[in-house]
Amino acid sequence: MPRASGAAASKMLDCGAIIHITFADWTEIMRTSAITMPFLALLAGAAGCYLRLKELWNVFDAMTGLPQRGATITYSLIGLCAAFLLIMFIFTLISGLKYKSPKGFEHAYGAEALAYPLVFFIIGIAWLGASVKYFLDMNADGILPRSELVFAILSALSAVSMSLFAIEVYQDPRRRAKLALSLVPSLFMCYWLIILYRNNASNPVLLSYCYQCLAVLASTLGFYFTSSYAYNKPAYCKTVFSYFAAIFFCFITLADDHDIGTKLIFVALIAINVIHSSMLIRNLEKKAH
């Protein structure tokens, strides 16, 4: 009996050591996830973009623009979307149960480092250039609709405000100017959703624009939840899931027939969500039990 008890105790110690190692290694796993998960979102988005291109080439009728019913490629893309969103939901749920974001935007996103404002200044310049390109393309014939002018202006303001926000948070996160700056991209994305609805209100082919709607919607939520960190109202799971969905759907809609300016804006959105998701995951803190 003493030998049996000793063996049982030894097994319990071994199990305890395994559990201890598991918890000790979890931080390293999360740091790795800060790279692998955004990369997985990019990879899935690239696969979705390829399927979307095949769908546009083979499923839609060249004369009527109507899609074929029951096309395999369409269901394959839908299946990829469902699988990707499920995987990301499980990841965010599990990581959210064990970890939390540190208090303060600058700590949650690592904005204390000089790299943060530098990177977002570069992205802001690229986004601003995309807005100018959009304006020039839409105004090529000298007749620019008012809605498109507002779109270009709001897009440019979003690019500038995002860069100023990054600089403001880096210099002094206690300033309240960052609160107003954080809201501008969300307002622009909401306006984009309105324009999308208006332009497609009479379009019976939902499949022709649904992925763009999902891309803009996910990006809107991403900016909204990012601003919630500036207001000290963090929501980690919702935020990261929105980032991953935005990366995925923005990549898919690059296959659609957009002008160069719009595609460049989507590329800027992908870059923003990749960086924000990576930094947010990397800076997670273990919850106290």
mmCIF file of C-alpha atoms in Angstrom:
data_model
loop_
_atom_site.group_PDB
_atom_site.id
_atom_site.type_symbol
_atom_site.label_atom_id
_atom_site.label_comp_id
_atom_site.label_asym_id
_atom_site.label_seq_id
_atom_site.Cartn_x
_atom_site.Cartn_y
_atom_site.Cartn_z
ATOM 1 C CA MET A 1 0.000 0.000 0.000
ATOM 2 C CA PRO A 2 2.717 2.571 0.802
ATOM 3 C CA ARG A 3 4.360 1.798 -2.541
ATOM 4 C CA ALA A 4 1.049 2.213 -4.342
ATOM 5 C CA SER A 5 0.411 5.476 -2.549
ATOM 6 C CA GLY A 6 3.892 6.677 -3.465
ATOM 7 C CA ALA A 7 3.321 5.796 -7.110
ATOM 8 C CA ALA A 8 -0.001 7.625 -7.106
ATOM 9 C CA ALA A 9 1.611 10.663 -5.505
ATOM 10 C CA SER A 10 4.360 10.554 -8.111
ATOM 11 C CA LYS A 11 1.802 10.496 -10.918
ATOM 12 C CA MET A 12 -0.014 13.442 -9.343
ATOM 13 C CA LEU A 13 3.244 15.379 -9.157
ATOM 14 C CA ASP A 14 3.952 14.590 -12.808
ATOM 15 C CA CYS A 15 0.496 15.816 -13.810
ATOM 16 C CA GLY A 16 0.966 18.940 -11.718
ATOM 17 C CA ALA A 17 4.286 19.597 -13.415
ATOM 18 C CA ILE A 18 2.671 19.208 -16.852
ATOM 19 C CA ILE A 19 -0.122 21.640 -15.921
ATOM 20 C CA HIS A 20 2.423 24.079 -14.507
ATOM 21 C CA ILE A 21 4.470 23.917 -17.694
ATOM 22 C CA THR A 22 1.346 24.382 -19.750
ATOM 23 C CA PHE A 23 0.392 27.567 -17.927
ATOM 24 C CA ALA A 24 3.983 28.792 -17.950
ATOM 25 C CA ASP A 25 4.234 28.292 -21.708
ATOM 26 C CA TRP A 26 0.880 29.918 -22.450
ATOM 27 C CA THR A 27 2.397 33.404 -22.542
ATOM 28 C CA GLU A 28 4.897 32.254 -25.155
ATOM 29 C CA ILE A 29 2.053 30.665 -27.103
ATOM 30 C CA MET A 30 0.180 33.971 -27.116
ATOM 31 C CA ARG A 31 3.262 35.833 -28.305
ATOM 32 C CA THR A 32 3.563 33.347 -31.145
ATOM 33 C CA SER A 33 -0.151 33.744 -31.849
ATOM 34 C CA ALA A 34 0.391 37.480 -32.260
ATOM 35 C CA ILE A 35 2.222 36.583 -35.472
ATOM 36 C CA THR A 36 0.571 33.349 -36.573
ATOM 37 C CA MET A 37 -3.085 34.371 -36.190
ATOM 38 C CA PRO A 38 -2.911 37.577 -38.287
ATOM 39 C CA PHE A 39 -0.855 35.600 -40.817
ATOM 40 C CA LEU A 40 -3.554 32.911 -40.859
ATOM 41 C CA ALA A 41 -6.146 35.624 -41.504
ATOM 42 C CA LEU A 42 -4.049 36.908 -44.410
ATOM 43 C CA LEU A 43 -3.602 33.391 -45.768
ATOM 44 C CA ALA A 44 -7.324 32.657 -45.525
ATOM 45 C CA GLY A 45 -8.061 36.023 -47.145
ATOM 46 C CA ALA A 46 -5.721 35.209 -50.034
ATOM 47 C CA ALA A 47 -7.468 31.863 -50.517
ATOM 48 C CA GLY A 48 -10.831 33.620 -50.387
ATOM 49 C CA CYS A 49 -9.652 36.198 -52.933
ATOM 50 C CA TYR A 50 -8.628 33.387 -55.289
ATOM 51 C CA LEU A 51 -12.027 31.682 -54.910
ATOM 52 C CA ARG A 52 -13.792 35.006 -55.411
ATOM 53 C CA LEU A 53 -11.863 35.604 -58.648
ATOM 54 C CA LYS A 54 -12.868 32.159 -59.914
ATOM 55 C CA GLU A 55 -16.451 32.878 -58.917
ATOM 56 C CA LEU A 56 -16.481 36.190 -60.784
ATOM 57 C CA TRP A 57 -14.953 34.586 -63.878
ATOM 58 C CA ASN A 58 -17.046 31.420 -64.004
ATOM 59 C CA VAL A 59 -20.281 31.876 -62.033
ATOM 60 C CA PHE A 60 -21.630 35.234 -63.219
ATOM 61 C CA ASP A 61 -23.209 35.426 -66.659
ATOM 62 C CA ALA A 62 -21.315 37.872 -68.897
ATOM 63 C CA MET A 63 -24.531 39.205 -70.477
ATOM 64 C CA THR A 64 -27.020 39.419 -67.600
ATOM 65 C CA GLY A 65 -24.637 39.548 -64.612
ATOM 66 C CA LEU A 66 -26.728 36.919 -62.840
ATOM 67 C CA PRO A 67 -24.921 34.100 -60.964
ATOM 68 C CA GLN A 68 -25.451 30.416 -61.596
ATOM 69 C CA ARG A 69 -27.503 28.650 -58.950
ATOM 70 C CA GLY A 70 -25.795 25.957 -56.921
ATOM 71 C CA ALA A 71 -22.291 26.735 -58.222
ATOM 72 C CA THR A 72 -19.641 24.694 -56.396
ATOM 73 C CA ILE A 73 -17.188 27.594 -56.220
ATOM 74 C CA THR A 74 -19.804 29.770 -54.505
ATOM 75 C CA TYR A 75 -20.447 27.186 -51.816
ATOM 76 C CA SER A 76 -16.704 26.614 -51.414
ATOM 77 C CA LEU A 77 -16.186 30.313 -50.682
ATOM 78 C CA ILE A 78 -19.099 30.360 -48.244
ATOM 79 C CA GLY A 79 -17.665 27.271 -46.537
ATOM 80 C CA LEU A 80 -14.264 28.941 -46.241
ATOM 81 C CA CYS A 81 -15.882 32.006 -44.657
ATOM 82 C CA ALA A 82 -17.795 29.902 -42.139
ATOM 83 C CA ALA A 83 -14.727 27.813 -41.219
ATOM 84 C CA PHE A 84 -12.490 30.869 -40.847
ATOM 85 C CA LEU A 85 -14.945 32.778 -38.673
ATOM 86 C CA LEU A 86 -15.489 29.709 -36.476
ATOM 87 C CA ILE A 87 -11.740 29.200 -35.940
ATOM 88 C CA MET A 88 -11.227 32.862 -35.090
ATOM 89 C CA PHE A 89 -14.217 32.855 -32.761
ATOM 90 C CA ILE A 90 -12.825 29.868 -30.860
ATOM 91 C CA PHE A 91 -9.376 31.470 -30.617
ATOM 92 C CA THR A 92 -10.690 34.793 -29.345
ATOM 93 C CA LEU A 93 -13.000 33.067 -26.879
ATOM 94 C CA ILE A 94 -10.272 30.842 -25.403
ATOM 95 C CA SER A 95 -7.688 33.634 -25.220
ATOM 96 C CA GLY A 96 -10.300 35.993 -23.765
ATOM 97 C CA LEU A 97 -11.101 33.529 -20.977
ATOM 98 C CA LYS A 98 -7.457 33.299 -19.898
ATOM 99 C CA TYR A 99 -6.135 36.753 -20.728
ATOM 100 C CA LYS A 100 -7.152 40.406 -20.682
ATOM 101 C CA SER A 101 -5.853 43.602 -22.226
ATOM 102 C CA PRO A 102 -3.818 45.917 -19.988
ATOM 103 C CA LYS A 103 -5.404 49.221 -18.993
ATOM 104 C CA GLY A 104 -4.790 52.155 -21.290
ATOM 105 C CA PHE A 105 -4.621 52.216 -25.077
ATOM 106 C CA GLU A 106 -0.872 52.826 -25.060
ATOM 107 C CA HIS A 107 -0.279 49.645 -23.020
ATOM 108 C CA ALA A 108 -2.818 47.477 -24.853
ATOM 109 C CA TYR A 109 -1.349 48.341 -28.276
ATOM 110 C CA GLY A 110 2.269 49.048 -27.361
ATOM 111 C CA ALA A 111 1.879 52.662 -28.449
ATOM 112 C CA GLU A 112 4.663 53.772 -26.100
ATOM 113 C CA ALA A 113 7.194 52.594 -28.692
ATOM 114 C CA LEU A 114 8.249 54.989 -31.457
ATOM 115 C CA ALA A 115 7.474 52.291 -34.028
ATOM 116 C CA TYR A 116 3.721 52.738 -33.443
ATOM 117 C CA PRO A 117 3.390 56.347 -34.706
ATOM 118 C CA LEU A 118 5.969 55.742 -37.440
ATOM 119 C CA VAL A 119 4.128 52.754 -38.879
ATOM 120 C CA PHE A 120 0.735 54.429 -38.747
ATOM 121 C CA PHE A 121 2.126 57.632 -40.220
ATOM 122 C CA ILE A 122 3.292 55.607 -43.225
ATOM 123 C CA ILE A 123 -0.061 53.832 -43.507
ATOM 124 C CA GLY A 124 -1.822 57.184 -43.153
ATOM 125 C CA ILE A 125 0.199 58.650 -46.035
ATOM 126 C CA ALA A 126 -0.666 55.615 -48.184
ATOM 127 C CA TRP A 127 -4.351 55.903 -47.266
ATOM 128 C CA LEU A 128 -4.317 59.631 -48.034
ATOM 129 C CA GLY A 129 -2.755 58.897 -51.425
ATOM 130 C CA ALA A 130 -5.482 56.309 -52.071
ATOM 131 C CA SER A 131 -8.130 58.924 -51.243
ATOM 132 C CA VAL A 132 -6.579 61.386 -53.701
ATOM 133 C CA LYS A 133 -6.430 58.662 -56.360
ATOM 134 C CA TYR A 134 -10.102 57.871 -55.746
ATOM 135 C CA PHE A 135 -11.018 61.557 -56.121
ATOM 136 C CA LEU A 136 -9.060 61.903 -59.378
ATOM 137 C CA ASP A 137 -10.587 58.741 -60.846
ATOM 138 C CA MET A 138 -14.138 59.723 -59.913
ATOM 139 C CA ASN A 139 -13.597 63.252 -61.244
ATOM 140 C CA ALA A 140 -11.935 62.163 -64.496
ATOM 141 C CA ASP A 141 -14.759 63.566 -66.625
ATOM 142 C CA GLY A 142 -15.102 66.735 -64.534
ATOM 143 C CA ILE A 143 -18.464 65.699 -63.076
ATOM 144 C CA LEU A 144 -18.096 64.436 -59.507
ATOM 145 C CA PRO A 145 -21.253 63.461 -57.598
ATOM 146 C CA ARG A 146 -21.549 65.101 -54.201
ATOM 147 C CA SER A 147 -21.674 61.733 -52.425
ATOM 148 C CA GLU A 148 -18.371 60.697 -53.996
ATOM 149 C CA LEU A 149 -16.781 64.021 -53.024
ATOM 150 C CA VAL A 150 -17.887 63.510 -49.416
ATOM 151 C CA PHE A 151 -16.526 59.960 -49.552
ATOM 152 C CA ALA A 152 -13.101 61.170 -50.722
ATOM 153 C CA ILE A 153 -12.991 63.945 -48.099
ATOM 154 C CA LEU A 154 -13.991 61.648 -45.232
ATOM 155 C CA SER A 155 -11.491 59.040 -46.400
ATOM 156 C CA ALA A 156 -8.698 61.637 -46.425
ATOM 157 C CA LEU A 157 -9.737 62.945 -43.003
ATOM 158 C CA SER A 158 -9.709 59.391 -41.644
ATOM 159 C CA ALA A 159 -6.176 58.846 -42.930
ATOM 160 C CA VAL A 160 -4.962 62.087 -41.346
ATOM 161 C CA SER A 161 -6.802 61.529 -38.055
ATOM 162 C CA MET A 162 -5.444 57.988 -37.744
ATOM 163 C CA SER A 163 -1.874 59.267 -38.088
ATOM 164 C CA LEU A 164 -2.494 62.134 -35.653
ATOM 165 C CA PHE A 165 -4.106 59.722 -33.212
ATOM 166 C CA ALA A 166 -1.030 57.480 -33.248
ATOM 167 C CA ILE A 167 1.243 60.488 -32.648
ATOM 168 C CA GLU A 168 -1.030 61.825 -29.891
ATOM 169 C CA VAL A 169 -1.125 58.509 -28.030
ATOM 170 C CA TYR A 170 2.644 58.181 -28.286
ATOM 171 C CA GLN A 171 3.339 61.714 -27.025
ATOM 172 C CA ASP A 172 0.791 61.886 -24.207
ATOM 173 C CA PRO A 173 -2.060 59.356 -23.939
ATOM 174 C CA ARG A 174 -3.749 61.514 -21.274
ATOM 175 C CA ARG A 175 -4.735 64.190 -23.779
ATOM 176 C CA ARG A 176 -8.382 64.176 -24.742
ATOM 177 C CA ALA A 177 -7.724 65.064 -28.385
ATOM 178 C CA LYS A 178 -7.183 61.384 -29.080
ATOM 179 C CA LEU A 179 -10.837 60.659 -28.255
ATOM 180 C CA ALA A 180 -12.180 62.763 -31.116
ATOM 181 C CA LEU A 181 -9.472 61.572 -33.509
ATOM 182 C CA SER A 182 -10.317 57.926 -32.811
ATOM 183 C CA LEU A 183 -13.915 58.400 -33.960
ATOM 184 C CA VAL A 184 -13.277 59.837 -37.433
ATOM 185 C CA PRO A 185 -12.483 56.504 -39.186
ATOM 186 C CA SER A 186 -15.621 54.934 -37.682
ATOM 187 C CA LEU A 187 -17.748 57.781 -39.053
ATOM 188 C CA PHE A 188 -16.180 57.369 -42.482
ATOM 189 C CA MET A 189 -16.863 53.626 -42.493
ATOM 190 C CA CYS A 190 -20.489 54.231 -41.494
ATOM 191 C CA TYR A 191 -20.842 56.661 -44.394
ATOM 192 C CA TRP A 192 -19.319 54.016 -46.672
ATOM 193 C CA LEU A 193 -21.991 51.552 -45.564
ATOM 194 C CA ILE A 194 -24.685 54.111 -46.391
ATOM 195 C CA ILE A 195 -23.223 54.671 -49.864
ATOM 196 C CA LEU A 196 -23.039 50.929 -50.442
ATOM 197 C CA TYR A 197 -26.687 50.525 -49.510
ATOM 198 C CA ARG A 198 -27.752 53.435 -51.699
ATOM 199 C CA ASN A 199 -25.802 52.224 -54.735
ATOM 200 C CA ASN A 200 -27.105 48.658 -54.432
ATOM 201 C CA ALA A 201 -30.646 49.255 -53.156
ATOM 202 C CA SER A 202 -32.092 48.160 -56.498
ATOM 203 C CA ASN A 203 -29.478 45.480 -57.200
ATOM 204 C CA PRO A 204 -31.143 42.039 -56.981
ATOM 205 C CA VAL A 205 -27.797 40.179 -57.130
ATOM 206 C CA LEU A 206 -26.720 40.137 -53.475
ATOM 207 C CA LEU A 207 -23.734 37.963 -54.330
ATOM 208 C CA SER A 208 -22.202 40.755 -56.413
ATOM 209 C CA TYR A 209 -21.607 43.090 -53.461
ATOM 210 C CA CYS A 210 -22.110 41.076 -50.254
ATOM 211 C CA TYR A 211 -18.369 40.581 -49.563
ATOM 212 C CA GLN A 212 -17.697 44.287 -49.867
ATOM 213 C CA CYS A 213 -20.497 44.929 -47.368
ATOM 214 C CA LEU A 214 -18.957 42.424 -44.958
ATOM 215 C CA ALA A 215 -15.509 43.996 -45.420
ATOM 216 C CA VAL A 216 -16.761 47.508 -44.683
ATOM 217 C CA LEU A 217 -18.918 46.305 -41.780
ATOM 218 C CA ALA A 218 -16.042 44.394 -40.147
ATOM 219 C CA SER A 219 -13.730 47.389 -40.616
ATOM 220 C CA THR A 220 -16.348 49.664 -39.050
ATOM 221 C CA LEU A 221 -16.536 47.425 -35.995
ATOM 222 C CA GLY A 222 -12.740 47.228 -35.858
ATOM 223 C CA PHE A 223 -12.379 51.013 -35.718
ATOM 224 C CA TYR A 224 -15.270 51.303 -33.264
ATOM 225 C CA PHE A 225 -13.814 48.794 -30.816
ATOM 226 C CA THR A 226 -10.357 50.342 -31.226
ATOM 227 C CA SER A 227 -11.780 53.683 -30.118
ATOM 228 C CA SER A 228 -13.344 51.927 -27.128
ATOM 229 C CA TYR A 229 -9.812 51.307 -25.850
ATOM 230 C CA ALA A 230 -9.130 55.036 -26.104
ATOM 231 C CA TYR A 231 -12.235 55.574 -23.957
ATOM 232 C CA ASN A 232 -11.027 52.929 -21.452
ATOM 233 C CA LYS A 233 -13.883 50.583 -22.390
ATOM 234 C CA PRO A 234 -11.937 47.585 -23.748
ATOM 235 C CA ALA A 235 -13.708 44.609 -25.291
ATOM 236 C CA TYR A 236 -10.912 42.220 -26.274
ATOM 237 C CA CYS A 237 -12.868 39.366 -27.866
ATOM 238 C CA LYS A 238 -15.093 41.614 -29.985
ATOM 239 C CA THR A 239 -12.146 43.760 -31.015
ATOM 240 C CA VAL A 240 -9.819 40.974 -32.159
ATOM 241 C CA PHE A 241 -12.602 39.057 -33.888
ATOM 242 C CA SER A 242 -13.526 42.235 -35.804
ATOM 243 C CA TYR A 243 -9.872 42.697 -36.822
ATOM 244 C CA PHE A 244 -9.611 39.154 -38.178
ATOM 245 C CA ALA A 245 -12.933 39.424 -40.025
ATOM 246 C CA ALA A 246 -11.858 42.764 -41.544
ATOM 247 C CA ILE A 247 -8.551 41.321 -42.774
ATOM 248 C CA PHE A 248 -10.308 38.339 -44.301
ATOM 249 C CA PHE A 249 -13.189 40.110 -46.053
ATOM 250 C CA CYS A 250 -11.116 43.113 -47.198
ATOM 251 C CA PHE A 251 -8.722 40.673 -48.866
ATOM 252 C CA ILE A 252 -11.606 38.840 -50.541
ATOM 253 C CA THR A 253 -13.179 42.002 -51.936
ATOM 254 C CA LEU A 254 -9.902 42.978 -53.592
ATOM 255 C CA ALA A 255 -11.015 40.523 -56.278
ATOM 256 C CA ASP A 256 -14.111 42.632 -57.037
ATOM 257 C CA ASP A 257 -14.248 45.233 -59.790
ATOM 258 C CA HIS A 258 -13.203 48.303 -57.775
ATOM 259 C CA ASP A 259 -11.249 51.328 -58.923
ATOM 260 C CA ILE A 260 -7.573 51.521 -57.900
ATOM 261 C CA GLY A 261 -8.246 54.094 -55.165
ATOM 262 C CA THR A 262 -10.831 51.896 -53.449
ATOM 263 C CA LYS A 263 -8.562 48.847 -53.636
ATOM 264 C CA LEU A 264 -5.719 50.828 -52.082
ATOM 265 C CA ILE A 265 -8.025 51.886 -49.243
ATOM 266 C CA PHE A 266 -8.845 48.218 -48.637
ATOM 267 C CA VAL A 267 -5.106 47.427 -48.579
ATOM 268 C CA ALA A 268 -4.607 50.168 -45.965
ATOM 269 C CA LEU A 269 -7.451 48.687 -43.898
ATOM 270 C CA ILE A 270 -5.830 45.254 -44.071
ATOM 271 C CA ALA A 271 -2.514 46.678 -42.850
ATOM 272 C CA ILE A 272 -4.203 48.549 -39.981
ATOM 273 C CA ASN A 273 -6.075 45.475 -38.768
ATOM 274 C CA VAL A 274 -3.044 43.194 -39.080
ATOM 275 C CA ILE A 275 -0.911 45.506 -36.939
ATOM 276 C CA HIS A 276 -3.611 46.224 -34.374
ATOM 277 C CA SER A 277 -4.541 42.558 -33.948
ATOM 278 C CA SER A 278 -0.904 41.535 -33.593
ATOM 279 C CA MET A 279 -0.096 44.217 -31.007
ATOM 280 C CA LEU A 280 -3.263 43.621 -29.000
ATOM 281 C CA ILE A 281 -2.640 39.873 -28.739
ATOM 282 C CA ARG A 282 1.045 40.343 -27.943
ATOM 283 C CA ASN A 283 0.348 42.655 -25.002
ATOM 284 C CA LEU A 284 -2.292 40.514 -23.295
ATOM 285 C CA GLU A 285 -1.985 39.962 -19.550
ATOM 286 C CA LYS A 286 -2.953 36.804 -17.694
ATOM 287 C CA LYS A 287 -6.126 37.111 -15.653
ATOM 288 C CA ALA A 288 -5.768 36.747 -11.887
ATOM 289 C CA HIS A 289 -7.526 33.682 -10.455
#
